[in-house]
Coordinates of C-alpha atoms in Angstrom, one line a residue:
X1156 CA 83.1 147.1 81.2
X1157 CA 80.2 145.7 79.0
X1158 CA 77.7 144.2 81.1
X1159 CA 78.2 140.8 79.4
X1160 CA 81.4 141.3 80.5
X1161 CA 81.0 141.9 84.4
X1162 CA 82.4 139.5 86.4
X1163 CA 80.1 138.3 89.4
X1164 CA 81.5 138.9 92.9
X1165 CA 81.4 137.2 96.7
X1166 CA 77.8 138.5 96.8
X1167 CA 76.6 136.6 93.9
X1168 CA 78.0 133.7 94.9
X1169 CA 76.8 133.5 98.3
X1170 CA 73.3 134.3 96.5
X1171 CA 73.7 131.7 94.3
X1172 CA 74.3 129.4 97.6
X1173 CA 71.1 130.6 99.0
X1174 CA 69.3 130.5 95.3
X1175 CA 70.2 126.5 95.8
X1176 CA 68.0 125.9 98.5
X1177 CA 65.1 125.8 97.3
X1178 CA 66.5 123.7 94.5
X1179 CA 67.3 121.1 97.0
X1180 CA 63.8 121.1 98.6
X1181 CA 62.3 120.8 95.0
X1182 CA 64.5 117.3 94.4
X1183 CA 63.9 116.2 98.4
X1184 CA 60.2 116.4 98.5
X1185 CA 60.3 114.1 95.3
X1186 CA 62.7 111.3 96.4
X1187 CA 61.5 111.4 100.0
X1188 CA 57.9 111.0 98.3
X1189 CA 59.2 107.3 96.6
X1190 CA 60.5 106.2 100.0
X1191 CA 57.9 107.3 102.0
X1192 CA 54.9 105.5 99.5
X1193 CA 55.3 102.4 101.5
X1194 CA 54.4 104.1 104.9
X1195 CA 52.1 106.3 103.6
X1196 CA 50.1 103.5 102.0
X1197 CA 50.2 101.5 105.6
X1198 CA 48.7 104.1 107.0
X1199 CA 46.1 105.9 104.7
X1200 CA 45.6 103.0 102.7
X1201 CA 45.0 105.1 99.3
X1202 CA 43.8 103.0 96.0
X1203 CA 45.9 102.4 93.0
X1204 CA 44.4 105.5 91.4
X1205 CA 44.9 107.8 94.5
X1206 CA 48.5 106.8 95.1
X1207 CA 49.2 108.2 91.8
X1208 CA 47.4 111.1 92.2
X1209 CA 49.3 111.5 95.2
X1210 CA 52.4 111.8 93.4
X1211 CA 50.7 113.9 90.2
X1212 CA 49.5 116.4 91.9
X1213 CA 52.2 118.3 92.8
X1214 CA 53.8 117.9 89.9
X1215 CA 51.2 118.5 87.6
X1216 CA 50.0 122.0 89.2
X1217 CA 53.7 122.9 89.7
X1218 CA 54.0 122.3 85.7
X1219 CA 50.7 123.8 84.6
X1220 CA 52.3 127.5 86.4
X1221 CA 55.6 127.7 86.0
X1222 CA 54.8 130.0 82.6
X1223 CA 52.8 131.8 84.9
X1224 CA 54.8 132.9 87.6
X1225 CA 58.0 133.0 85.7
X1226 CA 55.9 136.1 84.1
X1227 CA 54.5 137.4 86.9
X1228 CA 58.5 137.0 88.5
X1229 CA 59.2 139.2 85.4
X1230 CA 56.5 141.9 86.0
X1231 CA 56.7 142.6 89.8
X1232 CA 60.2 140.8 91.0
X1233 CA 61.8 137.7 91.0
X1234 CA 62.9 137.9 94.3
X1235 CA 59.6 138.7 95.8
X1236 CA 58.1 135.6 93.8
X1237 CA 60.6 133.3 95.3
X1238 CA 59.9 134.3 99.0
X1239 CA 56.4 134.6 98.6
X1240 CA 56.6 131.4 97.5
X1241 CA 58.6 129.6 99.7
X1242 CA 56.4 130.7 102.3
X1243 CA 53.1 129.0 101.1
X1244 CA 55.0 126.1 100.5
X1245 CA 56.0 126.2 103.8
X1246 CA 52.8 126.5 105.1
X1247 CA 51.4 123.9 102.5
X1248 CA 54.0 121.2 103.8
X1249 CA 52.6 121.5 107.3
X1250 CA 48.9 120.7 105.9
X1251 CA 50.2 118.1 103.8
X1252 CA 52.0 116.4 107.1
X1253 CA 48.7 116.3 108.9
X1254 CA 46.3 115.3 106.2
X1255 CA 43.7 112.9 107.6
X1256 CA 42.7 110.9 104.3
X1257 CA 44.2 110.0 100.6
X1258 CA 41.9 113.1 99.3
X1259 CA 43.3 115.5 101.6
X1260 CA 47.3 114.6 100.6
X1261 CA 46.1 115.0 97.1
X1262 CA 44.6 118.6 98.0
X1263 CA 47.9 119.7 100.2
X1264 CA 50.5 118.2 97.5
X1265 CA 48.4 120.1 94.6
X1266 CA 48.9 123.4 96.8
X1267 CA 52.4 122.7 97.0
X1268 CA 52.6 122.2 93.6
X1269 CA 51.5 125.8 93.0
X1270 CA 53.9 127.3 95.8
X1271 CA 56.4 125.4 94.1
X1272 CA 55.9 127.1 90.8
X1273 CA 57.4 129.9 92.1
X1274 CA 60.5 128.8 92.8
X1275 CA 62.2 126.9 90.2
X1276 CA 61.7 129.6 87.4
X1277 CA 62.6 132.5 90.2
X1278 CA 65.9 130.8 91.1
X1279 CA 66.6 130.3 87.6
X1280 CA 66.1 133.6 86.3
X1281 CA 67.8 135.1 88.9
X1282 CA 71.0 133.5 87.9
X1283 CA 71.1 134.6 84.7
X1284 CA 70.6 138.2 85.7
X1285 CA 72.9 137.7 88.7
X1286 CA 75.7 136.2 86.2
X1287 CA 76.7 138.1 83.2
X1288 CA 79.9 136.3 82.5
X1289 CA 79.0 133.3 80.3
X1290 CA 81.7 130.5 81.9
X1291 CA 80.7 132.2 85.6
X1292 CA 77.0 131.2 84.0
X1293 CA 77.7 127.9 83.2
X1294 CA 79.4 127.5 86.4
X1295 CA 76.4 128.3 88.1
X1296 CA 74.0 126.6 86.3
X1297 CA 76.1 123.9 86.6
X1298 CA 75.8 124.6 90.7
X1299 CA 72.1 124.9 90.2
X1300 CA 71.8 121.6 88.4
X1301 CA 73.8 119.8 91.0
X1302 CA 71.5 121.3 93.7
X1303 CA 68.9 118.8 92.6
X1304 CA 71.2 116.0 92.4
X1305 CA 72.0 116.7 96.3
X1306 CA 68.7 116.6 97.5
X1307 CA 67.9 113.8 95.7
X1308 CA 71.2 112.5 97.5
X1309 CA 69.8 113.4 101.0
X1310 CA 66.3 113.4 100.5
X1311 CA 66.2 109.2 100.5
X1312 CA 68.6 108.9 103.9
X1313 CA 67.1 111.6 105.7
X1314 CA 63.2 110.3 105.1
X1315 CA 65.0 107.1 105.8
X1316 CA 66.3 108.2 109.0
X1317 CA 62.5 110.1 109.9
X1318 CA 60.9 107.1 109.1
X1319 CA 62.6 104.9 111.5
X1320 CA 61.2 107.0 114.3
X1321 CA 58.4 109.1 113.3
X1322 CA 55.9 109.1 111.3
X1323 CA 55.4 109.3 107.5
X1324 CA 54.2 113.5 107.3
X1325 CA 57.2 114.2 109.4
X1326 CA 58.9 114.1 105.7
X1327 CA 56.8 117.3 105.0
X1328 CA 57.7 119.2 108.4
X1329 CA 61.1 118.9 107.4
X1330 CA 60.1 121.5 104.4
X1331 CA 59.7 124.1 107.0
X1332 CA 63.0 124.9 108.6
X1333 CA 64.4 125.3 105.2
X1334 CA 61.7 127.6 103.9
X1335 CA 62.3 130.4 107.1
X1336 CA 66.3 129.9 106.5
X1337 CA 65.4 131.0 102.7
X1338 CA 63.1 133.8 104.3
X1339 CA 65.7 135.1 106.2
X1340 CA 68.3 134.9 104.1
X1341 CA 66.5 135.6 100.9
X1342 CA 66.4 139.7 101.4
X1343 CA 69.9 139.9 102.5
X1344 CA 71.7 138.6 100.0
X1345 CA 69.4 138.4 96.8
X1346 CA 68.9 141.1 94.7
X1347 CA 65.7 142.3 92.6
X1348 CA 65.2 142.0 89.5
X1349 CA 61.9 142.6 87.0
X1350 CA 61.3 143.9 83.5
X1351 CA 61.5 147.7 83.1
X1352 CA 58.6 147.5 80.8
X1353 CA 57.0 144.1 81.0
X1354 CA 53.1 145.4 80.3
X1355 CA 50.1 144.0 81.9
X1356 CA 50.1 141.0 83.6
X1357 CA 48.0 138.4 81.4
X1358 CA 45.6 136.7 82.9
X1359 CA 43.4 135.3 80.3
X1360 CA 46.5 133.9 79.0
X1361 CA 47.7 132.2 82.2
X1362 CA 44.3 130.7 83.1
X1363 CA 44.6 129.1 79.5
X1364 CA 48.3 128.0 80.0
X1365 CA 47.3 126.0 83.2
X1366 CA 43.8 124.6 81.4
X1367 CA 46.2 123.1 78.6
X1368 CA 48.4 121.5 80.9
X1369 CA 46.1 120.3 83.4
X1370 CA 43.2 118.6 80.7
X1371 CA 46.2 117.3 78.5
X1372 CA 48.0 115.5 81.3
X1373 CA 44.6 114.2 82.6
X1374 CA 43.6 113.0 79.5
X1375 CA 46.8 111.3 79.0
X1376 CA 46.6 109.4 82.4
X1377 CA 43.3 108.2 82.5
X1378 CA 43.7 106.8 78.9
X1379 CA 46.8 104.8 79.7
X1380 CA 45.1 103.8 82.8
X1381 CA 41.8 102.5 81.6
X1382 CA 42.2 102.4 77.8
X1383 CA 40.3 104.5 75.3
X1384 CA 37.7 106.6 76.8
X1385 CA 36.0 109.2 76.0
X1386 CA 36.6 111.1 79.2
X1387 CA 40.3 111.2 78.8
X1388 CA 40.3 111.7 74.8
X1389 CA 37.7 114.5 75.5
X1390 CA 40.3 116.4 77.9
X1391 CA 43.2 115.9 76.3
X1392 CA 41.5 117.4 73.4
X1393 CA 40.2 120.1 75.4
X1394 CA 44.0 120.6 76.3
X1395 CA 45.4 120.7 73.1
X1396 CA 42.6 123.5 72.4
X1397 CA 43.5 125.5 75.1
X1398 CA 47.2 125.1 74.0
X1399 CA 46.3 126.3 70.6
X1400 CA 44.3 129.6 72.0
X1401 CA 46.9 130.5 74.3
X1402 CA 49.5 130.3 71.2
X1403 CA 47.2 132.3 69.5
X1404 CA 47.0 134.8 72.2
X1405 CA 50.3 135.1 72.7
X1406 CA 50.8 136.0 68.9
X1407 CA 48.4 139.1 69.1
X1408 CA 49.6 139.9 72.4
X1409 CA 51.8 143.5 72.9
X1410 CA 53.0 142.0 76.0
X1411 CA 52.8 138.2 75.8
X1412 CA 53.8 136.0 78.5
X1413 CA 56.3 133.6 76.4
X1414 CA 58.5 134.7 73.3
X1415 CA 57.4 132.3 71.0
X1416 CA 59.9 133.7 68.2
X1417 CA 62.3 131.6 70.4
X1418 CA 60.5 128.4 69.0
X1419 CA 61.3 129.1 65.5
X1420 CA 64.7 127.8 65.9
X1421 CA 65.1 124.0 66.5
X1422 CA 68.1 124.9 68.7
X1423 CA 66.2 126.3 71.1
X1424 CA 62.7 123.9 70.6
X1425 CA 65.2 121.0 70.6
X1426 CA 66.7 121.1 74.0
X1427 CA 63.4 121.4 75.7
X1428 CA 61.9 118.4 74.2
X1429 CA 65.1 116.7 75.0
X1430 CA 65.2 117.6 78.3
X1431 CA 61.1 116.4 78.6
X1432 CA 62.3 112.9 77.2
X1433 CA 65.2 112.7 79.5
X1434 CA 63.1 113.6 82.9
X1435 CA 60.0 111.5 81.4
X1436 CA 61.8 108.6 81.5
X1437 CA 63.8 109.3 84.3
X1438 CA 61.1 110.7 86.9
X1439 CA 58.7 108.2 85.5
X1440 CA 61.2 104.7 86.4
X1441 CA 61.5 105.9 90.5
X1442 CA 58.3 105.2 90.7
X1443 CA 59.2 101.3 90.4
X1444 CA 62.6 101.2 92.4
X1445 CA 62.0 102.1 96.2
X1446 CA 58.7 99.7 96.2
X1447 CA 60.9 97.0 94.5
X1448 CA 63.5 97.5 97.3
X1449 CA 61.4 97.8 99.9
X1450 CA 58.5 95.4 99.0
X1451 CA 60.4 92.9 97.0
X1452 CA 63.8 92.8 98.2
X1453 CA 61.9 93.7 101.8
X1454 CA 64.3 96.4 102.5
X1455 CA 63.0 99.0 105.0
X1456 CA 63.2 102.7 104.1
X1457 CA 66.1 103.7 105.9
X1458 CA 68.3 100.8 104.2
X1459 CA 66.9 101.0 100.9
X1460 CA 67.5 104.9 101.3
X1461 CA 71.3 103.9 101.8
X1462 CA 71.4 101.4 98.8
X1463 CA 70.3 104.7 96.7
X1464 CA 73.0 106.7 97.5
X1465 CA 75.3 105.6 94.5
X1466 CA 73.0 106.2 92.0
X1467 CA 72.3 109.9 93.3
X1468 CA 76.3 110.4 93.9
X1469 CA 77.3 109.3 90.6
X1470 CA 75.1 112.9 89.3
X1471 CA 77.8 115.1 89.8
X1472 CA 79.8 113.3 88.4
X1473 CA 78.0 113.2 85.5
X1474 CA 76.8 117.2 85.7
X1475 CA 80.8 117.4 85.8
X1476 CA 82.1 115.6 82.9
X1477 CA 79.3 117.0 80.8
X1478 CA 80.3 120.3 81.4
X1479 CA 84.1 120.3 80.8
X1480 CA 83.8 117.9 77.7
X1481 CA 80.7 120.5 76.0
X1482 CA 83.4 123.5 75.0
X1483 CA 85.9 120.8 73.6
X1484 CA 83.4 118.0 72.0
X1485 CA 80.1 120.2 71.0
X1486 CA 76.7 120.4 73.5
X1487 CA 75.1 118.1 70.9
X1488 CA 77.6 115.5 71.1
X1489 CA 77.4 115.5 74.8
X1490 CA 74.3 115.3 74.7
X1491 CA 73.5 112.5 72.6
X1492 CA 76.4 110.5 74.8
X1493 CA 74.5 111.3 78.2
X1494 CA 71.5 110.2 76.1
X1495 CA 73.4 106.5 74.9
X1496 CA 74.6 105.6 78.4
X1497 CA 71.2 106.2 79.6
X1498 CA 69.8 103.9 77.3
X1499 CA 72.2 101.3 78.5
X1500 CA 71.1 101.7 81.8
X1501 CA 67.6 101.0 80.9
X1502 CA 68.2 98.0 78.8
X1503 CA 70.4 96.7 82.0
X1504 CA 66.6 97.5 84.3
X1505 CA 65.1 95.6 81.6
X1506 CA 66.4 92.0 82.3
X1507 CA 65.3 92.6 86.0
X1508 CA 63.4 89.6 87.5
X1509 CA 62.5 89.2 90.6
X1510 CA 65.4 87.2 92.2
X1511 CA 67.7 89.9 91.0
X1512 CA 69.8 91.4 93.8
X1513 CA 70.1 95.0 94.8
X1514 CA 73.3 94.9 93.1
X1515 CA 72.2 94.6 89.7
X1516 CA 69.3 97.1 90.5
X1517 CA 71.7 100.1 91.7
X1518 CA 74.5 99.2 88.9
X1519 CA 71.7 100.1 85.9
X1520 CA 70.4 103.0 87.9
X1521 CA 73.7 104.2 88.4
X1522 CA 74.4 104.6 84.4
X1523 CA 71.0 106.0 84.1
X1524 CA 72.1 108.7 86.4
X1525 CA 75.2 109.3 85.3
X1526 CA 74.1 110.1 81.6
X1527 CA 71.6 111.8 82.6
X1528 CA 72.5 114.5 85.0
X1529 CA 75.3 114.9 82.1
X1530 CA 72.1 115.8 79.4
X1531 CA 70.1 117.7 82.0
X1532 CA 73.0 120.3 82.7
X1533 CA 73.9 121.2 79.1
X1534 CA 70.7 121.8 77.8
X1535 CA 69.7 124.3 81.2
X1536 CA 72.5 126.3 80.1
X1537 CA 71.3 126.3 76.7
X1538 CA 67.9 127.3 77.2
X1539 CA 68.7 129.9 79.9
X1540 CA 71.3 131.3 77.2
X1541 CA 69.0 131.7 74.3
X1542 CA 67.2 134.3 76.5
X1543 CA 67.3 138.0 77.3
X1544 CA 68.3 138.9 80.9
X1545 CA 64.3 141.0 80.8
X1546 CA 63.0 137.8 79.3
X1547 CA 65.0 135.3 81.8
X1548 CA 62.0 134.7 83.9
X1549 CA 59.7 133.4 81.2
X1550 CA 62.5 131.0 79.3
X1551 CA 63.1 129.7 82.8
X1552 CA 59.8 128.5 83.5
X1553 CA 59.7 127.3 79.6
X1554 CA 62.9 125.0 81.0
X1555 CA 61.6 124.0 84.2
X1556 CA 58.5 123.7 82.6
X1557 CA 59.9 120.6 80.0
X1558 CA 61.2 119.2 83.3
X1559 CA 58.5 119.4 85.4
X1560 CA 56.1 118.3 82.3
X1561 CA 58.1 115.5 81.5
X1562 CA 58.4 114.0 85.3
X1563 CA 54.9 114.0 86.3
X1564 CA 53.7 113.0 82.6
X1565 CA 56.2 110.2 82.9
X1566 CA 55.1 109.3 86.2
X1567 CA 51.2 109.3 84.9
X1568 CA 52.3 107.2 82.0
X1569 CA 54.7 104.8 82.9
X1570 CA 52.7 104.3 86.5
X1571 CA 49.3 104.1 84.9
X1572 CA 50.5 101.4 82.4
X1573 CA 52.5 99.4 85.1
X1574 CA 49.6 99.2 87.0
X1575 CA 47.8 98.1 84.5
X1576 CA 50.0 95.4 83.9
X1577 CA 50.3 94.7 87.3
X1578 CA 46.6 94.3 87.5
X1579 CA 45.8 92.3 84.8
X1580 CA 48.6 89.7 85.4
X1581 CA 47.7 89.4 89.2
X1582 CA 43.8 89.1 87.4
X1583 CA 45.1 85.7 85.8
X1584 CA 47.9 84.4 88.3
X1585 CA 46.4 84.9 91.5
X1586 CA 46.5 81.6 93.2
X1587 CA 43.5 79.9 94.5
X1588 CA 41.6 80.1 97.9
X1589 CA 41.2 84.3 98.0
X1590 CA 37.6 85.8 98.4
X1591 CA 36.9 88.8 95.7
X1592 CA 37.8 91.1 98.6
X1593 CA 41.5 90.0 99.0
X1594 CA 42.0 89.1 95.2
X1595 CA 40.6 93.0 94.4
X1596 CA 43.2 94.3 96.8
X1597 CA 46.0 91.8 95.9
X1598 CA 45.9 93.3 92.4
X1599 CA 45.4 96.9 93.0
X1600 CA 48.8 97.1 94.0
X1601 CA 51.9 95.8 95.4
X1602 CA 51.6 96.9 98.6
X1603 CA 47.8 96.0 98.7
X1604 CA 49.3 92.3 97.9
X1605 CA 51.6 92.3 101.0
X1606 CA 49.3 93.3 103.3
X1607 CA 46.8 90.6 102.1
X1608 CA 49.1 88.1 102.1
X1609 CA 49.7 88.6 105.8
X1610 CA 46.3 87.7 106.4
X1611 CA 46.4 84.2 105.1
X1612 CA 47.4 80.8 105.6
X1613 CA 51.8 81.1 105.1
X1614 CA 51.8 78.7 101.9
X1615 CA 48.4 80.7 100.6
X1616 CA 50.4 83.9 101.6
X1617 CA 54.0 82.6 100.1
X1618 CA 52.5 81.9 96.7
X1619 CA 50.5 85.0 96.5
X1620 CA 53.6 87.2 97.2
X1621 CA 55.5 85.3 94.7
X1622 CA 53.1 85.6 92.0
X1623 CA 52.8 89.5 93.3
X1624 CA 56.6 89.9 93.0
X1625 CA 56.8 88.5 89.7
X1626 CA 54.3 90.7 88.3
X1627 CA 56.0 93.7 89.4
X1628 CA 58.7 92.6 88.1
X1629 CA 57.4 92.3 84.7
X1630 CA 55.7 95.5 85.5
X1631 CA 59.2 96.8 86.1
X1632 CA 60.5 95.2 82.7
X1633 CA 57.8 96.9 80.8
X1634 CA 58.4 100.7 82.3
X1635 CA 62.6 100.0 81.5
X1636 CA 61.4 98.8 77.2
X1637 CA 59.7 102.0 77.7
X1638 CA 62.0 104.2 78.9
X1639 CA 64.6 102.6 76.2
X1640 CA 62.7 103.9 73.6
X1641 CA 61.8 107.4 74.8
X1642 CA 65.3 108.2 76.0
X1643 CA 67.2 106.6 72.0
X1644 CA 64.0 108.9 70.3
X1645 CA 66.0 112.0 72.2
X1646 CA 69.3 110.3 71.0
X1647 CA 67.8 109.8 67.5
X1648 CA 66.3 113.8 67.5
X1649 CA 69.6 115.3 68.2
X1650 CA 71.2 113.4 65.8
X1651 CA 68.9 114.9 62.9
X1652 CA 69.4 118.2 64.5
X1653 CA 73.1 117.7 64.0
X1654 CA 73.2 117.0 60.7
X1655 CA 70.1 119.8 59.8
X1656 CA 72.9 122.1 60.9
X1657 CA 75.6 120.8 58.4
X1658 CA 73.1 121.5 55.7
X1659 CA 73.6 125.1 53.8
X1660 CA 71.1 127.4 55.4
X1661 CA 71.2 125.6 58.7
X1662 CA 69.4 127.9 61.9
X1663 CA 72.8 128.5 63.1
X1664 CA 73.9 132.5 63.6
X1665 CA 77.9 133.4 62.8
X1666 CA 79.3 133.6 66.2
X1667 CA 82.4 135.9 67.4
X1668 CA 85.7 134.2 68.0
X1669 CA 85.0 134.3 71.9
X1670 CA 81.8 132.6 71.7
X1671 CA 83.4 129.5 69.6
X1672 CA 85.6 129.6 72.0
X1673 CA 84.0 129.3 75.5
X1674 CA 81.4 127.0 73.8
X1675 CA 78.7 128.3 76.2
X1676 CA 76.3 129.4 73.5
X1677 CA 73.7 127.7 72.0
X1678 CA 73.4 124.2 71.0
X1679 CA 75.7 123.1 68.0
X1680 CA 78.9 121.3 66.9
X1681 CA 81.3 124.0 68.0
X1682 CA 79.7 126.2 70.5
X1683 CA 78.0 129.5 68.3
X1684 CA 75.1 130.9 69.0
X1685 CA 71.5 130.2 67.3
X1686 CA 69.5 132.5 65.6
X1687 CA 68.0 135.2 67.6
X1688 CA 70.2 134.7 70.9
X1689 CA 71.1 138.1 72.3
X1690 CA 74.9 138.6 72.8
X1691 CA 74.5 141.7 75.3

């Protein structure tokens, strides 16, 4: 029996149980960040600037090394990344919980950022070495995908429920328990895996890897949030620099840390830009909806928590049907499909007005989830595919990596230009009779608004919450145009790739009758393989 062959047994799949966990953490500690923002801000009373940080620093450290550790999971053991790792973000979660002050969250989410780049590549590239098979692969990517979609499921009711009764870092203790079940577990039913020749560890070429992400992402943010500036062009320059050395690097390299002959086919470059777009858009809008339910529609968080339900239900459903229609329709068609209905979704988010009811609200976020969690399980299967098993560490972080890159840039990007929206409309509308202080805090944010508004006279108060709510809501408006236009560019690229591969001398490799027909290969009409994918 060929290894590509080998069917994977009760062990694997009770591994691939465990190997979900962490998943699920990953996608709770994210949705229970958006309900838990209102609380948090009560309490620590963070600026405009800061409550964004608060959410960009984990996910920009956790972007910046994944590379990184899916390499060093490749040199000295996946598995022993992944513990290692859940442990310090165990530990991290309790410091975050207790944090005293807007600076220290920031500090505590960054270090759980970096714990948390140990994970996602780790449980990734442990799959593909765990499952040889390729429609027991796609199975358990499939399993792996809808691991985020449940914790985004319970991550909103079960902050919900903590918030009622505690307070808001008890949404980080809850990390914990999970983190020693993993620990336990981990050993017992997960094996090792690592390269049998995977060189020296690169440090150079990591430290460069996390200066590129970091100053490009930075730059990014603080131009959308204050217009051009030097500060920000300078570092997103010095981020496309450091990109371009650690490219370089990794060309002369005996050992490098990414394969970047994977990049010379579109149908691998493709799916990972797709999958950027996708999350960018889709990362980047949460931001908007729990303070609209919460603040406008004056839910509190364990009732808006159980208005989100649909729209995180509705995932496997999509993960599902994307999966069975793939072999039969072609990963690109299903794709661009996920894709369309997203874009409906958004355009429904973008007729939102203040007045709108929840129903309306959970209806467009409902087809944006649906489409999707369709897109984001294809394309995982594709990258991880394109890989070999020795390599399966690095291409894992390269996917998580789009993911991660895309969420936190769309959250820097579509937050940083709501709030400027935001600001500049409650600059012009605020109504009359506030002192600079209350009029500065009224339009740093939405929840700065609320609070002021408490403090005055009701019909001072009434109008400036109405005026506040309607410039969210056109704050709301302008993130949906957005996202309407990054997720049809996706649509739009796939559909070039498409016809690129009808062309004579298309990037698409002959594949054997078995791959055409499982359709589990790389990303084209009927299911072959690209160039340069190993078939084991």
């Amino acid at each position: 029996m060929t290894e590509a062959s080998k069917k994977a047994d009760t062990r694997q799949w009770i591994g691939l149980a465990v190997l979900v966990l962490p998943c699920v953490l990953a996608s709770m500690d994210m949705s229970i960040m958006f309900v838990t923002l209102p609380s948090l801000t009560a309490d620590l009373q963070p600026s405009g600037s800061q409550l964004l940080w608060i959410m960009d620093s984990y996910g920009f450290l956790l972007a910046g090394l994944l590379i990184t550790m899916g390499t060093l999971g490749d040199r000295i053991g996946r598995r022993r990344v992944l513990l290692t790792g859940a442990a310090a973000f165990g530990l991290a979660s309790v410091l975050a919980a207790y944090s005293t002050g807007p600076g220290m969250l920031i500090a505590t989410r960054a270090l759980m950022g970096i714990a948390g780049a140990s994970l996602a590549p780790s449980t990734l590239s442990l799959i593909r070495n765990m499952f040889h098979d390729e429609r027991q692969r796609a199975t358990a990517v499939g399993v792996w995908t809808a691991g985020f979609a449940g914790g985004a499921i319970i991550g909103p009711i079960i902050g919900g429920l903590l918030l009622e009764h505690f307070w808001w870092g008890s949404v980080f203790l809850i990390n914990v328990p999970v983190m020693m079940l993993l620990l336990v577990l981990g050993p017992l039913v997960l094996p090792e895996y690592r390269a049998t020749e995977p060189g020296r560890f690169d440090l150079p070429g990591a430290l460069l890897s996390l200066t590129a992400v970091l100053a490009l992402i930075y730059g990014i943010k603080t131009t959308a949030e204050h217009g051009f500036d030097w500060t920000g062009v300078g570092c997103a320059a010095a981020g496309l620099g450091a990109g371009a050395l650690f490219v370089r690097r990794q060309r002369a390299a005996t050992h490098p840390m990414i394969d970047l002959a994977l990049f010379r086919t579109r149908h691998f470059n493709v799916p990972l830009l797709i999958d950027a777009l996708a999350t960018f858009a889709l990362v980047g809008f949460s931001l908007f909806n729990w303070q609209f339910m919460q603040f406008v529609l004056g839910m509190g968080p364990l009732e808006s928590a159980l208005w989100s339900v649909p729209t995180f239900l509705v995932m496997p459903v999509g993960i599902g049907l994307a999966t069975a229609m793939a072999p039969r329709f072609g990963k690109p068609n299903v794709m661009a499909a996920g894709l369309t209905v997203a874009v409906a979704g958004y355009l429904a988010l973008a007729l939102i007005q203040a007045d709108s009811g929840i129903v309306h609200l959970v209806s467009a976020l409902s087809v944006v989830s649906i489409g999707i969690a369709g897109v984001a399980a294809v394309v995982t299967e594709v990258i991880l595919s394109a890989a070999p098993p020795e390599r399966a560490g690095a291409a894992s972080a390269l996917a998580e990596t789009s993911a991660e890159f895309g969420g936190a840039l769309g959250i820097a990007v579509l937050g940083s230009i709501g709030t400027a929206v935001y600001s500049a409309r409650m600059g012009s509308q605020a109504p009359a009779g506030l002192t600079p202080e209350q009029q500065a805090a009224a339009a740093e944010t939405l929840g700065g608004a609320v609070d002021t508004a408490t403090t005055l006279p009701h019909r001072t108060g009434e109008a400036l919450r109405e005026v506040a709510f309607e410039a969210f809501s056109h704050e709301m408006r302008i993130a949906a145009v957005a996202s309407v236009v990054v997720t049809a560019g996706g649509a739009l690229l796939i559909a070039s790739l498409r016809r690129t591969a009808k062309r004579p001398g298309a990037l698409v490799a002959p594949a054997s009758g078995a791959e055409r027909t499982t359709g589990h290969g790389g990303l084209d009409e009927v299911g072959e393989l690209p160039a340069g994918t190993p078939t084991s």
